[in-house]
Every structure is written in structure tokens, then in C-alpha cells.
């Protein structure tokens, strides 16, 4: 299993950061490979993720929110047994630094399956550290412009 993380500080209150991220439908603005995240239930605890894969293909999987501690933390993980079996998890943390500043950390872990699907997922997760750093920078830009 691979894992990556990145931390930055943003000029926005922790609650505003949490609220923005908790609206999962906004995530394509900061996660470049993510095409869409839709709530599958009324509370937004189960989501369907659609991401751009290699050669113009898309991958879709379901994930559950496994921790939700407003305004400090949101964590999610793929639902086991869904097709395709793309196992990944993520967590974002918001640390109130006072004076409208927040420490923001994003962490992702992934365990691609074997075979052709695994090859597609591996290319999706190519250079994951760079993708996480880009997502953090994009989040900073978006949340500070609000």
C-alpha cells in the first residue's frame, strides 16, 4: 500500500475549510483526476467517485466517510467489495491556528489491485505526492479566494 501526505497553512478559518471540503461535490476543483463526487445518501456519508483514468477511461468506486469531526477532520475509505476493487482512503485535517489561519493536511493511501485494472489504477496514482501537493495548493487558492 502506498501513502502520501502534505501540509500547508491557509488564510481561512478552520470551519470554513471544513465546510468547503465536506461538500464533496467541490473536490474536482482541487483534485485534478477527480471528475465527480456525488453523495449516494442524504447525509453525504456514502459517496460515488468518478475519476479520469488512462487512455480516456474513467473509474468509479464507492466510499464511506469513516470519521467526521467538524471542524477538525474528515476521513473516507472505499467500500470493500465494490467493483472495481480500488482500495484507497483519505483524510483531511484542519488545525485552527487562530487569527483566521488554519493548518491543512491531506493524506491519501492506496492499494491498487492486480491485473489490467491494477495497471489502470497504478497510472491513476502515478506521482501521488505531486498530486497531493498540487491539491493542497489548489485548495489554498480556492479557500483564500472565497
mmCIF file of C-alpha atoms in Angstrom:
data_model
loop_
_atom_site.group_PDB
_atom_site.id
_atom_site.type_symbol
_atom_site.label_atom_id
_atom_site.label_comp_id
_atom_site.label_asym_id
_atom_site.label_seq_id
_atom_site.Cartn_x
_atom_site.Cartn_y
_atom_site.Cartn_z
ATOM 1 C CA UNK A 1 0.000 0.000 0.000
ATOM 2 C CA UNK A 2 1.276 3.472 -0.869
ATOM 3 C CA UNK A 3 0.704 6.583 1.195
ATOM 4 C CA UNK A 4 1.342 10.284 0.689
ATOM 5 C CA UNK A 5 0.657 13.439 2.706
ATOM 6 C CA UNK A 6 1.161 17.187 2.510
ATOM 7 C CA UNK A 7 0.678 20.058 4.981
ATOM 8 C CA UNK A 8 0.208 23.774 4.340
ATOM 9 C CA UNK A 9 -1.308 26.754 6.134
ATOM 10 C CA UNK A 10 -4.172 28.710 4.624
ATOM 11 C CA UNK A 11 -5.671 32.103 5.388
ATOM 12 C CA UNK A 12 -9.152 30.889 6.245
ATOM 13 C CA UNK A 13 -10.903 29.757 9.438
ATOM 14 C CA UNK A 14 -10.969 26.014 10.164
ATOM 15 C CA UNK A 15 -14.774 25.900 9.997
ATOM 16 C CA UNK A 16 -14.791 27.441 6.504
ATOM 17 C CA UNK A 17 -12.146 24.937 5.367
ATOM 18 C CA UNK A 18 -14.078 22.025 6.827
ATOM 19 C CA UNK A 19 -17.378 23.215 5.302
ATOM 20 C CA UNK A 20 -15.811 23.607 1.858
ATOM 21 C CA UNK A 21 -14.205 20.157 1.893
ATOM 22 C CA UNK A 22 -17.282 18.425 3.381
ATOM 23 C CA UNK A 23 -19.198 19.409 0.249
ATOM 24 C CA UNK A 24 -17.594 16.558 -1.659
ATOM 25 C CA UNK A 25 -19.027 17.770 -4.965
ATOM 26 C CA UNK A 26 -16.431 20.600 -4.911
ATOM 27 C CA UNK A 27 -13.436 18.241 -4.827
ATOM 28 C CA UNK A 28 -12.892 18.178 -8.619
ATOM 29 C CA UNK A 29 -11.814 21.824 -8.237
ATOM 30 C CA UNK A 30 -8.701 20.726 -6.330
ATOM 31 C CA UNK A 31 -8.184 17.033 -7.183
ATOM 32 C CA UNK A 32 -7.178 17.051 -10.844
ATOM 33 C CA UNK A 33 -8.047 13.426 -11.659
ATOM 34 C CA UNK A 34 -11.428 13.543 -9.944
ATOM 35 C CA UNK A 35 -14.235 14.143 -12.393
ATOM 36 C CA UNK A 36 -17.135 13.918 -9.930
ATOM 37 C CA UNK A 37 -18.013 13.023 -6.346
ATOM 38 C CA UNK A 38 -21.719 12.525 -5.661
ATOM 39 C CA UNK A 39 -23.441 11.805 -2.381
ATOM 40 C CA UNK A 40 -25.200 8.468 -2.538
ATOM 41 C CA UNK A 41 -27.195 9.064 0.644
ATOM 42 C CA UNK A 42 -28.903 12.094 2.154
ATOM 43 C CA UNK A 43 -26.233 12.680 4.782
ATOM 44 C CA UNK A 44 -23.298 12.549 2.391
ATOM 45 C CA UNK A 45 -21.694 9.659 4.287
ATOM 46 C CA UNK A 46 -21.597 7.392 1.240
ATOM 47 C CA UNK A 47 -20.232 8.807 -1.992
ATOM 48 C CA UNK A 48 -19.593 7.706 -5.553
ATOM 49 C CA UNK A 49 -16.263 8.860 -7.003
ATOM 50 C CA UNK A 50 -15.615 9.082 -10.751
ATOM 51 C CA UNK A 51 -12.022 9.721 -11.792
ATOM 52 C CA UNK A 52 -10.231 10.109 -15.091
ATOM 53 C CA UNK A 53 -8.064 7.116 -15.791
ATOM 54 C CA UNK A 54 -5.537 6.391 -18.508
ATOM 55 C CA UNK A 55 -6.380 6.478 -22.213
ATOM 56 C CA UNK A 56 -9.618 8.391 -21.702
ATOM 57 C CA UNK A 57 -11.198 5.747 -19.475
ATOM 58 C CA UNK A 58 -12.955 6.506 -16.218
ATOM 59 C CA UNK A 59 -13.017 4.557 -12.979
ATOM 60 C CA UNK A 60 -15.868 4.718 -10.463
ATOM 61 C CA UNK A 61 -15.997 3.476 -6.879
ATOM 62 C CA UNK A 62 -17.944 3.997 -3.690
ATOM 63 C CA UNK A 63 -16.505 5.373 -0.468
ATOM 64 C CA UNK A 64 -17.807 5.884 3.060
ATOM 65 C CA UNK A 65 -16.986 8.725 5.408
ATOM 66 C CA UNK A 66 -15.363 6.867 8.305
ATOM 67 C CA UNK A 67 -14.622 9.873 10.536
ATOM 68 C CA UNK A 68 -16.322 13.243 10.575
ATOM 69 C CA UNK A 69 -15.209 15.561 13.368
ATOM 70 C CA UNK A 70 -16.297 19.088 12.470
ATOM 71 C CA UNK A 71 -14.356 21.316 12.025
ATOM 72 C CA UNK A 72 -11.188 19.276 12.506
ATOM 73 C CA UNK A 73 -11.203 16.138 10.381
ATOM 74 C CA UNK A 74 -12.895 14.220 7.571
ATOM 75 C CA UNK A 75 -11.747 10.711 6.613
ATOM 76 C CA UNK A 76 -13.077 8.365 3.950
ATOM 77 C CA UNK A 77 -12.318 4.901 2.609
ATOM 78 C CA UNK A 78 -13.520 2.843 -0.308
ATOM 79 C CA UNK A 79 -16.290 0.377 0.320
ATOM 80 C CA UNK A 80 -14.892 -3.155 0.272
ATOM 81 C CA UNK A 81 -16.257 -5.441 -2.392
ATOM 82 C CA UNK A 82 -17.445 -2.709 -4.737
ATOM 83 C CA UNK A 83 -16.483 -3.057 -8.362
ATOM 84 C CA UNK A 84 -13.851 -2.167 -9.306
ATOM 85 C CA UNK A 85 -11.954 -3.083 -6.171
ATOM 86 C CA UNK A 86 -9.934 0.126 -5.991
ATOM 87 C CA UNK A 87 -8.882 0.356 -2.370
ATOM 88 C CA UNK A 88 -7.961 3.828 -1.203
ATOM 89 C CA UNK A 89 -8.553 6.103 1.730
ATOM 90 C CA UNK A 90 -8.027 9.731 2.559
ATOM 91 C CA UNK A 91 -8.121 12.138 5.435
ATOM 92 C CA UNK A 92 -8.051 15.907 5.655
ATOM 93 C CA UNK A 93 -7.263 17.688 8.905
ATOM 94 C CA UNK A 94 -7.902 21.303 9.815
ATOM 95 C CA UNK A 95 -5.898 22.766 12.703
ATOM 96 C CA UNK A 96 -7.137 26.186 13.888
ATOM 97 C CA UNK A 97 -4.051 28.394 14.220
ATOM 98 C CA UNK A 98 -6.019 31.473 15.335
ATOM 99 C CA UNK A 99 -6.386 34.822 13.558
ATOM 100 C CA UNK A 100 -8.272 33.156 10.692
ATOM 101 C CA UNK A 101 -5.400 30.793 9.815
ATOM 102 C CA UNK A 102 -5.698 27.025 9.521
ATOM 103 C CA UNK A 103 -3.165 24.250 9.161
ATOM 104 C CA UNK A 104 -4.407 21.924 6.426
ATOM 105 C CA UNK A 105 -3.126 18.392 5.916
ATOM 106 C CA UNK A 106 -4.233 15.970 3.232
ATOM 107 C CA UNK A 107 -3.215 12.304 3.374
ATOM 108 C CA UNK A 108 -4.053 9.580 0.859
ATOM 109 C CA UNK A 109 -3.336 5.860 0.875
ATOM 110 C CA UNK A 110 -3.990 3.404 -1.907
ATOM 111 C CA UNK A 111 -3.630 -0.277 -2.700
ATOM 112 C CA UNK A 112 -4.230 -0.957 -6.405
ATOM 113 C CA UNK A 113 -5.463 -4.403 -7.428
ATOM 114 C CA UNK A 114 -3.530 -6.692 -9.780
ATOM 115 C CA UNK A 115 -4.132 -7.254 -13.480
ATOM 116 C CA UNK A 116 -5.328 -4.785 -16.108
ATOM 117 C CA UNK A 117 -7.405 -2.873 -13.583
ATOM 118 C CA UNK A 118 -4.317 -2.608 -11.406
ATOM 119 C CA UNK A 119 -2.343 -1.155 -14.307
ATOM 120 C CA UNK A 120 -5.043 1.464 -14.870
ATOM 121 C CA UNK A 121 -5.183 2.337 -11.182
ATOM 122 C CA UNK A 122 -1.382 2.482 -10.955
ATOM 123 C CA UNK A 123 -1.294 5.091 -13.701
ATOM 124 C CA UNK A 124 -4.071 6.972 -11.921
ATOM 125 C CA UNK A 125 -1.862 7.092 -8.829
ATOM 126 C CA UNK A 126 1.291 7.978 -10.789
ATOM 127 C CA UNK A 127 3.370 10.515 -8.827
ATOM 128 C CA UNK A 128 0.847 10.697 -5.980
ATOM 129 C CA UNK A 129 2.989 13.029 -3.847
ATOM 130 C CA UNK A 130 2.964 15.651 -6.587
ATOM 131 C CA UNK A 131 -0.809 15.258 -6.983
ATOM 132 C CA UNK A 132 -1.387 15.739 -3.235
ATOM 133 C CA UNK A 133 0.866 18.816 -3.172
ATOM 134 C CA UNK A 134 -0.999 20.249 -6.172
ATOM 135 C CA UNK A 135 -4.353 19.539 -4.488
ATOM 136 C CA UNK A 136 -3.220 21.351 -1.317
ATOM 137 C CA UNK A 137 -2.033 24.348 -3.348
ATOM 138 C CA UNK A 138 -5.303 24.437 -5.307
ATOM 139 C CA UNK A 139 -7.294 24.220 -2.075
ATOM 140 C CA UNK A 140 -5.312 27.145 -0.655
ATOM 141 C CA UNK A 141 -6.070 29.207 -3.752
ATOM 142 C CA UNK A 142 -9.784 28.350 -3.738
ATOM 143 C CA UNK A 143 -10.413 28.793 0.008
ATOM 144 C CA UNK A 144 -8.471 32.061 0.234
ATOM 145 C CA UNK A 145 -10.392 33.491 -2.747
ATOM 146 C CA UNK A 146 -13.816 32.793 -1.219
#
